[in-house]
Amino acid sequence: MDEMEEELKCPVCGSFFREPIILPCSHNICLACARNILVQTPDAESPRSSRASGSGVSDYDYLDLDKMSLYSEADSGYGSYGGFVSAPTTPCQKSPNGVRVFPPAAPQPAPQQHLLPQPGSLPPIPRNSCITCPQCHRSLILDERGLRGFAKNRVLEGVVDRYQQSKAAALKCQLCEKSPKEATVMCEQCDVFYCDPCRLRCHPPRGPLAKHRLVPPAQGRISRRASPRKTSTCTEHELENLSMYCVQCKMPVCYQCLEEGKHGTHEVKALGAMWKLHKGQLSQALNGLSDRATEAKEFLIQLRNMVQHIQENGVEFEACLVAQCDALIDALNRRKAQLLARVNKEHEHKLKVVRDQISHCTVKLRQTTGLMEYCLEVIKENDPSGFLQISDALIRRVHVTEGQWGKGTLTPRMNSDFDLTLDSGPLLQTIHQLDFVQMKVPAAPMLQLEECCTQNNSATLSWKQPPLTTIAVEGYILELDDGNMGPFREVYVGTETICTVDGLHFNSTYKSRVKAFNGSGVGQYSKTLIMQTSETGLPPCDIQSIGTVAWFTFDPASAHQDIILSNDNLTVSCNSYDDRVVMGNSAFSRGVHYWEMTVDRYDNHPDPAFGIARGDVLKDVMLGKDDKAWAMYVDNNRSWFMHNNSHTNSLFSVCRTDGGIGKGATIGILLDFTRGILIFLINDEQQGPVAFEALEGVYYPAISLNRNVQITLHTGLPIPDFYTAGEADPTGSVC
């Protein structure tokens, strides 16, 4: 009951309702609070003056007051809102509940002695007083009755009283002799509160006492203190009890109200009957609200579970982020070690080269210095003949040694600088650009079962992404099996979320599923949906031998723009002098199928063509002119079979057959996939031999028209008797 507490508090004072009254807008307010928020309007204020602007004061809210009379036009005794009128621009304040209310009216001069109210009555309400509902801000001007014109909400008052009683101190046991203990139950039949020991001693659950109903003390206190229903009195006639209910005014009335004619033309019903009726309506409305509350509780549970999942996912994601960053740091440290190894290698190489050059130069310099000292000593000798014996050799040695110090000998073989520069710019830029991206594959799509359906041998599937998903989707892949428990195959890849697949087998069960993909990969499959194509009109054992009953119409989407469709796409005509093609909206791939077309209009001997075609047949030439159609075109005298602009029959080299059409003629087309043949009939007679053979794949019924010919399609027909009896003529009539 704690959730109900806000319903029991006044929107003005924020406390529990005390003497609540019902405003005409159905909101409640304490009687004392209603007096506090009254506003008096000037006597000279015109009831139809313009709306107050409230300009010039920006720190307050201003509300336009709409005048309300406490009497309706029918004088029902109940107020209804009328047109808006201006009220004084009085700034409003906020109540403890956050709604805006008007402050008390300005003090009035003291009334004269003879106008003082009687003890126990309400003080008089100033003339032209206004009251504004603090919740919906509807405003009204009170009449001479003032606040007494509002009905008291005794039901709300009783609920508040019971609620406050339920929150009172705990009840004591009535049978304890000393120091009564806290009561634990109350017997509704005995009307006694018991503690557990006294209940076991004085009220054992056996014998006649076993049928007594024990309830918690709080519930027992409410039922015990609930006063009997009081008889309500009329606000107009205080001595009269309310016994009837006016349906138009939606208010209880008394017999005197009815005798005075205030509700003479209104529908009036017994108060008790309407009480029960409205209780039933409220109970019924509460059932729906209870369902919403149950859904809200389940939703809150879902949200709380989401909080837990978010926390768990947050910890997991944080750990993953730390691990990824640590991996990057480890990779950087490994690269750092590799680069340092290269620097150390270069460092050692440079030192080795320089040290080798130092060693080599040191040896050379020592040899040169020794030679120079030796030569100087030789020059000091005074023996000319001895000097000349060795002078030539010394001169050559000096020149050779000098040559050894030639160009490049005294140049360093290695530069002291390191010709290595670390290019860290791209890596720093990458680090700065390091951010979160959606790299997850899409979630499994949800098939919208209410939009998935089959018609004849076509299946339409619709799907959507799960709610609250934020992962980008680039497209979808729809898969179907072969209708015979075979493997799945792709039938659609694209961005659309609805797809119709034509050319399926009749009387077959297909399994379908869809998945989404993006740059990160392909997501999971949706749940598998099983769909059944149209059934045959015959037992399963006769499907292959007798035929499949199918219903279809002409397809406006496949028709040339010059084609005119009517009669729910069963009748077709064409005013163009050129041949125009239209196909059926169902495709066939197996079984035996038969349909007919009747000629409704046929003037000037045109030559319409009837037959079957692939989905990509040409639409602006006669049927059979390309390799996508197999047809019979016919005039008023004879007919021809044509495929790929050739009049040759593959079985018997027949070019034409006698027998034409006119108004009222019927052309039959029989397509047998069990034998792979196509047969034509005119007025229930086979026209020529078997027209075409070796037919396999997916075909649509098709027709080409011109020159105002009008044809009506008839489908859902059984296979002709002559064919089921094996009397088909393979040769036909040849000329």
XYZ file of C-alpha atoms in Angstrom:
735
model
C 0.000 0.000 0.000
C 2.994 2.314 0.244
C 2.784 3.056 -3.485
C -0.744 4.440 -2.958
C 0.357 7.166 -0.556
C 0.923 9.798 -3.261
C -2.673 9.310 -4.416
C -3.872 10.241 -0.919
C -2.033 13.562 -0.602
C -3.351 16.993 -1.460
C -1.534 18.676 -4.380
C -1.532 21.992 -2.479
C -0.427 21.220 1.083
C 1.283 17.895 0.361
C -0.392 16.250 3.371
C -3.095 13.626 3.499
C -6.456 14.890 2.299
C -8.654 16.484 4.947
C -12.274 16.998 3.969
C -11.502 16.547 0.251
C -13.860 18.077 -2.309
C -14.204 17.086 -5.971
C -13.560 19.812 -8.533
C -15.483 19.621 -11.848
C -12.242 18.483 -13.545
C -12.378 15.344 -11.308
C -9.305 16.354 -9.285
C -9.453 16.545 -5.489
C -8.333 19.190 -3.034
C -8.643 19.813 0.699
C -11.479 22.148 1.639
C -9.125 24.385 3.613
C -6.620 24.435 0.750
C -9.415 25.369 -1.649
C -10.163 28.441 0.454
C -6.465 29.343 0.526
C -6.076 29.429 -3.255
C -9.212 31.452 -4.029
C -8.651 34.612 -6.072
C -11.177 37.432 -6.193
C -11.820 39.095 -9.560
C -12.900 42.743 -9.910
C -16.632 43.324 -10.132
C -16.197 45.371 -13.296
C -14.328 42.562 -15.070
C -16.232 41.683 -18.204
C -17.007 37.958 -18.471
C -16.057 38.024 -22.152
C -13.047 40.307 -22.048
C -9.883 39.496 -23.887
C -7.311 37.057 -22.538
C -4.916 38.602 -20.008
C -1.454 38.947 -21.457
C 0.551 39.016 -18.252
C 3.262 41.038 -20.002
C 5.835 42.912 -18.042
C 6.368 40.300 -15.329
C 8.844 37.591 -16.182
C 9.409 35.926 -12.796
C 5.962 34.379 -12.458
C 3.597 32.151 -14.403
C 0.216 33.485 -15.369
C -2.783 31.350 -16.158
C -5.892 32.348 -18.044
C -8.975 31.535 -16.040
C -11.914 30.033 -17.846
C -15.239 30.891 -16.407
C -17.288 27.979 -15.152
C -20.835 28.116 -13.938
C -21.863 25.526 -11.422
C -25.017 25.078 -13.464
C -24.958 23.657 -16.981
C -27.122 24.952 -19.797
C -29.600 22.233 -18.977
C -29.568 23.372 -15.318
C -28.297 19.976 -14.261
C -26.753 21.171 -11.047
C -23.247 20.210 -12.222
C -20.586 22.550 -13.493
C -19.046 22.459 -16.978
C -16.290 24.583 -18.466
C -17.334 27.435 -20.653
C -15.390 30.049 -22.582
C -12.166 31.608 -21.311
C -12.257 34.923 -19.501
C -9.482 36.971 -18.020
C -8.673 36.911 -14.353
C -6.349 39.232 -12.462
C -2.734 38.502 -13.225
C -1.856 36.990 -9.869
C 1.499 35.245 -9.632
C 1.285 31.585 -8.712
C 3.461 29.629 -6.302
C 4.622 26.033 -5.986
C 3.084 23.594 -3.528
C 5.086 20.879 -1.690
C 4.075 18.474 -4.477
C 5.574 20.695 -7.186
C 2.285 21.928 -8.731
C 1.572 25.633 -9.104
C -1.148 27.148 -6.931
C -2.546 30.611 -6.423
C -1.873 32.467 -3.156
C -4.685 33.407 -0.795
C -6.880 36.275 -1.814
C -6.175 39.712 -0.416
C -7.813 40.413 2.943
C -11.274 41.948 2.679
C -12.810 44.584 4.903
C -14.374 43.260 8.085
C -18.003 42.279 7.530
C -20.795 44.035 9.343
C -22.217 42.450 12.432
C -25.397 41.246 10.759
C -23.362 39.501 8.043
C -21.225 37.404 10.426
C -21.493 33.644 9.759
C -23.297 31.385 12.153
C -21.186 29.093 14.358
C -20.162 25.907 12.555
C -20.736 27.304 9.045
C -18.162 28.293 6.468
C -17.194 31.956 6.221
C -18.783 33.669 3.236
C -16.917 33.508 -0.056
C -16.157 36.918 -1.597
C -18.151 37.742 -4.680
C -16.645 36.743 -8.062
C -14.149 34.393 -6.430
C -12.061 32.226 -8.734
C -10.424 28.887 -8.041
C -7.850 27.180 -10.254
C -7.166 23.453 -10.143
C -3.530 23.084 -9.051
C -3.080 20.008 -11.261
C -4.705 20.743 -14.645
C -4.927 24.572 -14.180
C -8.589 24.662 -15.198
C -10.202 27.741 -13.644
C -13.763 28.667 -12.669
C -15.724 31.429 -10.999
C -17.780 30.290 -8.026
C -21.480 31.012 -7.700
C -23.314 32.131 -4.588
C -22.931 28.710 -2.928
C -19.163 29.002 -2.962
C -17.232 25.872 -2.016
C -20.412 24.229 -0.733
C -21.340 23.633 -4.349
C -18.602 21.005 -4.653
C -19.342 17.430 -3.629
C -17.317 15.950 -0.800
C -15.239 12.910 -1.736
C -16.268 10.622 1.106
C -14.734 7.601 -0.637
C -11.308 9.240 -0.707
C -11.764 10.376 2.882
C -12.535 6.807 3.950
C -9.526 5.427 2.067
C -7.270 8.003 3.752
C -8.687 7.093 7.147
C -8.138 3.363 6.610
C -4.636 3.972 5.287
C -3.684 6.068 8.294
C -5.153 3.459 10.623
C -3.100 0.740 8.940
C 0.034 2.793 9.664
C -0.828 3.269 13.335
C 0.827 1.458 16.266
C 0.629 -2.321 16.456
C -2.487 -3.816 18.090
C -2.257 -5.738 21.334
C -3.740 -9.100 22.206
C -7.153 -8.796 23.874
C -6.850 -11.980 25.977
C -3.495 -11.481 27.678
C -4.090 -10.882 31.421
C -0.857 -8.996 32.168
C 1.374 -7.031 29.790
C -0.604 -7.728 26.589
C 1.589 -8.954 23.793
C 1.480 -7.746 20.200
C -1.389 -9.341 18.302
C -0.478 -11.597 15.370
C -3.934 -12.485 14.006
C -7.560 -11.442 14.259
C -10.554 -13.738 13.953
C -13.206 -12.112 11.790
C -15.980 -14.255 13.302
C -14.932 -13.773 16.953
C -13.866 -10.150 16.353
C -10.903 -10.699 18.709
C -7.178 -9.979 18.320
C -4.893 -12.832 19.456
C -1.198 -13.237 20.111
C 0.262 -16.612 19.223
C 0.056 -18.193 22.730
C -3.526 -17.004 23.272
C -4.560 -18.150 19.811
C -3.236 -21.654 20.488
C -4.883 -21.718 23.927
C -8.222 -20.016 23.248
C -8.760 -20.434 19.516
C -7.434 -23.881 18.488
C -7.803 -24.744 14.765
C -10.254 -27.601 15.350
C -13.937 -28.210 15.759
C -16.224 -25.280 14.887
C -13.275 -22.869 15.248
C -11.533 -24.500 12.288
C -13.938 -22.681 9.942
C -13.138 -19.243 11.359
C -11.104 -16.918 9.151
C -7.922 -15.535 10.694
C -6.450 -12.416 9.096
C -3.449 -10.157 9.858
C -4.135 -7.507 12.521
C -3.898 -4.580 10.110
C -6.457 -6.104 7.762
C -8.672 -7.028 10.669
C -8.494 -3.509 12.044
C -9.580 -2.070 8.708
C -12.537 -4.429 8.391
C -13.390 -3.902 12.068
C -13.327 -0.129 11.944
C -14.872 0.223 8.531
C -18.046 2.144 9.145
C -21.249 1.121 7.399
C -21.963 2.917 4.187
C -23.410 6.314 4.916
C -26.353 7.692 3.032
C -25.247 10.694 1.006
C -27.312 13.865 0.912
C -27.852 16.208 -2.017
C -25.765 19.372 -2.165
C -28.839 21.284 -3.419
C -31.292 19.788 -0.963
C -29.401 18.936 2.190
C -32.317 17.020 3.723
C -32.756 14.754 0.708
C -30.781 11.567 0.180
C -29.115 10.867 -3.169
C -31.043 7.978 -4.689
C -30.774 8.404 -8.479
C -28.000 9.008 -11.021
C -28.198 11.368 -14.014
C -26.393 9.757 -16.947
C -26.004 12.984 -18.950
C -24.689 15.075 -16.045
C -22.763 12.123 -14.586
C -23.778 12.957 -11.018
C -26.041 11.573 -8.250
C -29.324 13.427 -7.740
C -32.265 13.282 -5.336
C -36.009 13.044 -5.957
C -36.520 16.740 -5.326
C -33.985 17.563 -8.080
C -36.090 15.432 -10.411
C -39.365 17.033 -9.270
C -37.943 20.492 -9.896
C -37.276 19.456 -13.502
C -33.554 20.041 -13.547
C -33.030 16.616 -15.095
C -36.420 16.191 -16.698
C -35.086 15.403 -20.168
C -32.074 13.434 -18.947
C -31.690 9.697 -18.604
C -31.898 8.834 -14.900
C -31.091 5.457 -13.363
C -31.140 3.959 -9.889
C -28.106 4.904 -7.816
C -27.442 1.346 -6.666
C -27.570 -0.065 -10.193
C -25.182 2.581 -11.524
C -22.943 2.009 -8.486
C -22.626 -1.661 -9.361
C -22.244 -0.879 -13.079
C -19.416 1.603 -12.509
C -17.748 -0.729 -10.042
C -17.782 -3.404 -12.720
C -16.399 -0.972 -15.300
C -13.666 0.120 -12.897
C -12.801 -3.509 -12.155
C -12.640 -4.256 -15.869
C -10.438 -1.212 -16.463
C -8.238 -2.299 -13.571
C -7.714 -5.667 -15.243
C -6.117 -3.945 -18.219
C -4.128 -1.657 -15.937
C -3.049 -4.689 -13.927
C -1.731 -6.268 -17.110
C 0.235 -3.108 -17.841
C 1.543 -3.072 -14.267
C 2.616 -6.706 -14.624
C 4.393 -5.837 -17.869
C 6.014 -2.863 -16.133
C 7.257 -5.108 -13.312
C 8.682 -7.547 -15.833
C 10.238 -4.620 -17.673
C 11.800 -3.367 -14.436
C 13.211 -6.828 -13.834
C 14.620 -6.733 -17.344
C 16.144 -3.301 -16.691
C 17.647 -4.471 -13.398
C 19.110 -7.464 -15.185
C 20.457 -5.055 -17.767
C 22.137 -3.074 -14.971
C 23.843 -6.241 -13.804
C 24.801 -7.188 -17.348
C 26.099 -3.679 -18.010
C 28.234 -3.863 -14.893
C 29.551 -7.294 -15.827
C 30.134 -6.266 -19.441
C 31.798 -3.051 -18.248
C 34.263 -4.958 -16.086
C 34.889 -7.432 -18.898
C 35.312 -4.691 -21.475
C 37.641 -2.736 -19.189
C 39.778 -5.825 -18.673
C 39.816 -6.396 -22.425
C 40.827 -2.777 -23.034
C 43.628 -3.020 -20.487
C 44.804 -6.267 -22.067
C 44.768 -4.710 -25.545
C 46.689 -1.635 -24.385
C 49.156 -3.833 -22.502
C 49.617 -5.859 -25.684
C 50.352 -2.647 -27.581
C 52.834 -1.608 -24.885
C 54.495 -5.037 -25.027
C 54.720 -4.812 -28.810
C 56.246 -1.339 -28.492
C 58.751 -2.588 -25.937
C 59.711 -5.473 -28.214
C 60.175 -3.078 -31.083
C 62.173 -0.799 -28.786
C 64.506 -3.690 -27.949
C 64.918 -4.473 -31.660
C 65.730 -0.856 -32.489
C 68.178 -0.626 -29.590
C 69.872 -3.784 -30.853
C 70.297 -2.141 -34.265
C 71.743 0.986 -32.632
C 74.144 -1.106 -30.567
C 75.207 -3.041 -33.647
C 75.888 0.182 -35.524
C 77.743 1.524 -32.519
C 80.008 -1.512 -32.288
C 80.626 -1.444 -36.032
C 81.721 2.178 -35.952
C 84.022 1.581 -33.006
C 85.573 -1.460 -34.632
C 86.298 0.404 -37.888
C 87.806 3.380 -36.095
C 89.845 1.191 -33.757
C 91.168 -0.850 -36.685
C 92.170 2.340 -38.458
C 93.879 3.604 -35.296
C 95.808 0.365 -34.960
C 96.834 0.402 -38.621
C 97.917 4.053 -38.502
C 99.852 3.462 -35.289
C 101.878 0.665 -36.887
C 102.520 2.716 -40.017
C 103.513 5.763 -37.999
C 105.955 3.729 -35.896
C 107.556 2.331 -39.049
C 107.783 5.777 -40.624
C 109.243 7.291 -37.493
C 111.848 4.501 -37.290
C 112.802 5.041 -40.929
C 113.109 8.779 -40.387
C 115.364 8.359 -37.345
C 117.493 5.831 -39.208
C 117.906 8.155 -42.182
C 118.889 11.030 -39.903
C 121.556 8.889 -38.325
C 122.840 7.862 -41.765
C 123.083 11.511 -42.783
C 125.358 12.142 -39.794
C 127.968 9.670 -41.105
C 131.132 11.233 -42.771
C 132.036 8.244 -44.933
C 131.036 9.270 -48.494
C 131.619 5.915 -50.073
C 129.662 4.123 -47.390
C 126.836 6.666 -47.614
C 126.552 6.294 -51.357
C 126.342 2.543 -51.039
C 123.049 2.802 -49.165
C 121.684 6.223 -50.106
C 119.807 5.064 -53.206
C 118.035 2.342 -51.293
C 117.111 4.713 -48.477
C 115.791 7.317 -50.903
C 113.538 4.674 -52.512
C 112.320 3.507 -49.129
C 111.504 7.077 -48.102
C 109.543 7.654 -51.302
C 107.661 4.332 -50.898
C 106.860 5.104 -47.287
C 105.706 8.588 -48.240
C 103.524 7.056 -50.953
C 101.927 4.811 -48.377
C 100.630 7.940 -46.620
C 98.953 9.048 -49.765
C 95.390 10.229 -50.405
C 92.785 8.601 -48.120
C 95.280 7.210 -45.681
C 94.782 10.085 -43.285
C 90.983 10.258 -43.775
C 88.662 8.633 -41.190
C 86.988 5.530 -42.545
C 83.851 6.021 -40.416
C 81.663 9.003 -39.562
C 81.091 9.585 -35.886
C 77.406 10.486 -36.440
C 74.681 7.842 -36.480
C 72.773 7.976 -39.757
C 69.605 6.595 -38.149
C 66.402 8.602 -37.534
C 63.423 7.007 -35.811
C 60.243 7.722 -37.762
C 57.758 7.827 -34.887
C 55.304 10.291 -36.486
C 52.920 7.744 -38.047
C 52.882 5.703 -34.843
C 52.134 8.765 -32.710
C 49.369 9.734 -35.102
C 47.957 6.223 -34.900
C 48.088 6.341 -31.116
C 46.249 9.653 -31.119
C 43.649 8.180 -33.468
C 43.246 5.074 -31.369
C 39.529 4.913 -30.548
C 36.566 2.574 -30.236
C 34.883 1.415 -33.426
C 32.021 -0.968 -34.051
C 33.946 -4.031 -35.040
C 31.320 -6.590 -34.023
C 29.344 -8.666 -36.459
C 25.595 -7.946 -36.522
C 23.170 -9.738 -34.256
C 20.801 -12.355 -35.631
C 17.801 -10.700 -37.360
C 14.276 -11.295 -36.088
C 11.716 -12.712 -38.522
C 8.442 -10.743 -38.395
C 6.021 -13.634 -38.405
C 2.959 -11.425 -38.829
C 4.269 -10.253 -42.215
C 5.571 -13.608 -43.502
C 3.161 -15.508 -45.731
C 2.820 -17.776 -48.749
C 0.583 -17.433 -51.792
C 0.380 -20.209 -54.353
C 4.034 -21.073 -54.942
C 5.487 -17.768 -53.719
C 6.787 -16.972 -50.252
C 7.177 -13.527 -48.707
C 9.521 -13.110 -45.758
C 10.096 -10.028 -43.617
C 12.652 -9.424 -40.881
C 14.188 -6.683 -38.757
C 17.146 -6.068 -36.496
C 16.715 -6.761 -32.772
C 15.644 -3.741 -30.706
C 18.309 -1.586 -29.040
C 21.070 -2.917 -31.282
C 23.590 -0.298 -32.398
C 25.774 -2.438 -34.629
C 25.792 -1.263 -38.228
C 24.397 -3.600 -40.874
C 25.455 -3.449 -44.507
C 23.068 -6.095 -45.851
C 21.223 -9.365 -45.369
C 21.433 -12.880 -46.777
C 18.196 -14.868 -47.127
C 18.455 -18.637 -47.509
C 15.877 -21.307 -48.385
C 16.194 -25.034 -48.725
C 14.947 -26.945 -51.782
C 11.590 -27.849 -50.247
C 12.689 -31.452 -49.814
C 14.830 -31.231 -46.654
C 17.858 -30.440 -48.795
C 20.682 -27.965 -48.115
C 20.074 -24.236 -47.798
C 20.865 -21.948 -50.718
C 21.075 -18.174 -51.008
C 18.036 -16.621 -52.685
C 18.580 -12.943 -51.814
C 21.497 -10.691 -50.849
C 20.813 -6.998 -50.325
C 19.814 -4.194 -47.990
C 16.026 -4.708 -48.039
C 14.234 -6.282 -45.075
C 11.440 -7.920 -47.074
C 11.704 -10.352 -49.970
C 9.264 -12.373 -52.085
C 10.586 -15.605 -53.596
C 8.681 -16.874 -56.641
C 8.839 -20.133 -58.529
C 8.708 -22.457 -55.539
C 7.194 -25.924 -55.755
C 3.535 -26.307 -54.928
C 2.540 -28.402 -51.933
C 6.050 -28.177 -50.497
C 7.478 -27.251 -47.116
C 10.370 -24.799 -47.172
C 12.709 -23.808 -44.395
C 14.018 -20.245 -44.436
C 16.499 -18.237 -42.418
C 18.289 -14.898 -42.701
C 21.527 -13.413 -41.414
C 23.103 -9.954 -41.481
C 26.598 -8.874 -42.420
C 28.886 -5.856 -42.215
C 32.550 -5.078 -42.673
C 33.447 -7.203 -39.662
C 31.846 -10.363 -40.973
C 28.602 -12.315 -41.099
C 26.371 -12.613 -38.038
C 24.357 -15.497 -36.684
C 21.317 -16.934 -38.441
C 17.825 -16.029 -37.358
C 15.446 -18.671 -36.141
C 14.395 -21.056 -38.899
C 10.909 -20.414 -40.283
C 8.983 -23.268 -41.900
C 6.539 -22.239 -44.642
C 4.066 -24.317 -46.651
C 3.219 -23.447 -50.255
C -0.307 -23.881 -51.578
C -1.652 -27.385 -51.414
C -3.075 -29.341 -54.302
C -6.738 -30.132 -54.612
C -5.989 -33.854 -54.927
C -4.571 -36.577 -52.685
C -0.757 -36.658 -52.485
C -0.531 -39.897 -54.445
C -2.187 -38.273 -57.462
C -0.137 -35.078 -57.590
C 2.358 -36.195 -60.215
C -0.052 -38.178 -62.338
C -3.076 -35.862 -62.391
C -2.126 -32.284 -61.620
C -1.875 -29.319 -59.315
C -4.725 -26.856 -58.841
C -3.319 -23.322 -58.638
C -4.941 -19.910 -58.535
C -3.195 -16.852 -59.928
C -3.860 -13.556 -61.690
C -2.048 -11.332 -64.138
C 0.839 -9.455 -62.542
C 0.672 -5.644 -63.027
C 4.353 -5.377 -62.112
C 5.333 -7.573 -65.073
C 2.983 -5.946 -67.569
C 4.008 -3.569 -70.327
C 2.825 -0.016 -69.709
C 0.334 -0.293 -72.600
C -1.428 -3.252 -70.951
C -4.792 -2.456 -69.305
C -5.802 -4.660 -66.340
C -9.253 -4.913 -64.740
C -11.538 -7.357 -62.909
C -9.027 -7.823 -60.057
C -6.223 -8.405 -62.584
C -8.095 -11.279 -64.253
C -9.051 -9.357 -67.415
C -6.457 -7.815 -69.720
C -6.608 -5.725 -72.911
C -4.309 -3.588 -75.051
C -5.073 -0.653 -77.340
C -1.624 -0.564 -78.919
C -1.049 -1.787 -82.481
C 2.193 -3.376 -81.278
C 2.275 -6.611 -79.303
C 2.555 -6.178 -75.525
C 3.291 -8.932 -72.979
C 1.911 -9.555 -69.482
C 2.695 -12.538 -67.217
C 0.970 -14.269 -64.334
C 1.930 -13.608 -60.737
C 2.810 -17.264 -60.030
C 5.591 -19.394 -61.455
C 5.588 -23.159 -61.999
C 8.480 -25.583 -61.803
C 6.948 -29.012 -61.292
C 3.617 -30.828 -61.422
C 0.844 -30.606 -64.019
C -0.977 -27.269 -64.460
C -3.936 -26.168 -66.566
C -5.536 -22.759 -67.062
C -7.848 -21.191 -69.640
C -8.404 -17.794 -71.228
C -11.640 -16.627 -72.845
C -11.803 -14.049 -75.645
C -14.093 -11.197 -74.553
C -13.388 -8.860 -77.492
C -11.911 -9.728 -80.889
C -12.128 -7.260 -83.822
C -10.215 -6.938 -87.111
C -8.598 -10.380 -86.873
C -5.579 -9.685 -84.588
C -3.297 -12.531 -83.526
C -2.845 -12.771 -79.733
C -0.270 -15.231 -78.404
C -0.705 -17.577 -75.427
C 1.902 -19.625 -73.601
C 4.629 -19.572 -70.971
C 7.745 -17.453 -70.448
C 10.777 -16.913 -68.315
C 10.839 -13.973 -65.908
C 13.089 -11.881 -68.189
C 11.032 -12.242 -71.380
C 10.822 -9.236 -73.710
C 7.639 -7.231 -73.078
C 7.411 -5.222 -76.310
C 7.332 -8.014 -78.927
C 4.992 -10.902 -79.643
C 5.259 -13.767 -77.176
C 7.619 -16.378 -78.654
C 9.769 -13.936 -80.603
C 12.706 -14.400 -78.220
C 14.227 -17.475 -76.598
C 12.489 -16.734 -73.284
C 8.958 -17.694 -74.348
C 7.074 -20.717 -75.784
C 3.747 -19.687 -77.321
C 0.910 -20.295 -79.728
C -0.309 -17.239 -81.620
C -3.637 -17.540 -83.381
C -5.948 -15.544 -85.660
C -9.492 -16.252 -86.828
C -8.436 -19.170 -89.112
C -5.303 -20.923 -87.907
C -2.589 -21.007 -85.231
C 1.195 -21.279 -85.106
C 3.612 -22.507 -82.443
C 6.580 -20.187 -81.955
C 9.756 -20.128 -79.867
C 12.815 -17.957 -80.475
C 11.078 -16.514 -83.571
C 10.865 -19.983 -85.140
C 7.623 -21.678 -86.254
C 9.103 -25.177 -86.271
C 7.759 -27.749 -83.849
C 10.616 -29.783 -82.441
C 8.639 -33.024 -82.574
C 6.920 -33.045 -85.954
C 8.177 -29.950 -87.829
C 4.660 -28.465 -87.874
C 4.452 -24.832 -88.888
C 0.712 -24.198 -88.488
C -2.601 -25.776 -87.502
C -6.101 -25.042 -88.785
C -8.668 -23.664 -86.402
C -8.828 -20.054 -85.200
C -10.556 -18.024 -82.535
C -13.318 -15.453 -82.286
C -15.294 -13.662 -79.634
C -16.247 -16.148 -76.907
C -13.544 -18.685 -77.778
C -11.672 -20.475 -74.977
C -7.933 -21.167 -75.154
C -6.553 -23.809 -72.790
C -2.876 -24.188 -71.810
C -1.649 -27.433 -70.250
C 1.876 -27.533 -68.794
C 3.120 -30.973 -67.710
C 6.494 -30.990 -65.975
C 6.354 -34.760 -65.447
C 6.724 -35.173 -69.238
C 8.225 -31.751 -69.945
C 5.582 -30.824 -72.567
C 3.217 -27.958 -73.388
C -0.187 -28.523 -75.063
C -2.732 -25.962 -76.297
C -6.505 -26.357 -76.607
C -9.155 -24.256 -78.378
C -12.756 -24.734 -77.250
C -11.866 -27.926 -75.335
C -10.187 -29.537 -78.368
C -6.446 -30.122 -78.600
C -4.951 -27.644 -81.048
C -2.324 -29.437 -83.102
C 0.232 -31.831 -81.673
C 2.268 -31.434 -78.526
C 3.572 -27.920 -78.964
C 6.867 -28.086 -77.060
C 8.889 -30.682 -75.210
C 11.942 -30.923 -72.911
C 10.631 -28.101 -70.731
C 12.271 -27.744 -67.330
C 12.953 -24.896 -64.971
C 10.688 -22.072 -63.822
C 7.977 -20.680 -66.113
C 5.271 -18.032 -65.799
C 1.917 -18.072 -67.619
C 2.093 -15.324 -70.275
C 0.136 -13.671 -73.073
C 0.777 -10.975 -75.694
C -2.004 -8.717 -77.044
C -2.579 -5.900 -79.472
C -5.349 -4.049 -81.344
C -7.984 -3.916 -78.600
C -8.184 -7.658 -77.894
C -9.616 -8.412 -74.436
C -8.919 -11.681 -72.610
C -10.161 -13.021 -69.247
C -8.109 -15.529 -67.243
C -9.588 -18.593 -65.488
C -7.433 -20.500 -62.994
C -7.849 -23.171 -60.361
C -9.138 -25.579 -63.010
C -8.776 -29.357 -62.965
C -6.782 -31.182 -65.637
C -8.969 -31.977 -68.726
C -10.427 -35.479 -68.800
C -8.910 -36.351 -72.168
C -5.435 -35.848 -70.727
C -5.964 -37.755 -67.502
C -7.418 -40.629 -69.557
C -4.282 -40.746 -71.709
C -6.057 -39.615 -74.904
C -3.750 -36.708 -75.764
C -2.976 -36.530 -79.483
C 0.790 -36.363 -80.081
C 0.342 -35.510 -83.775
C -2.658 -33.187 -83.965
C -3.983 -31.762 -87.204
C -1.338 -30.740 -89.685
C -1.665 -28.726 -92.877
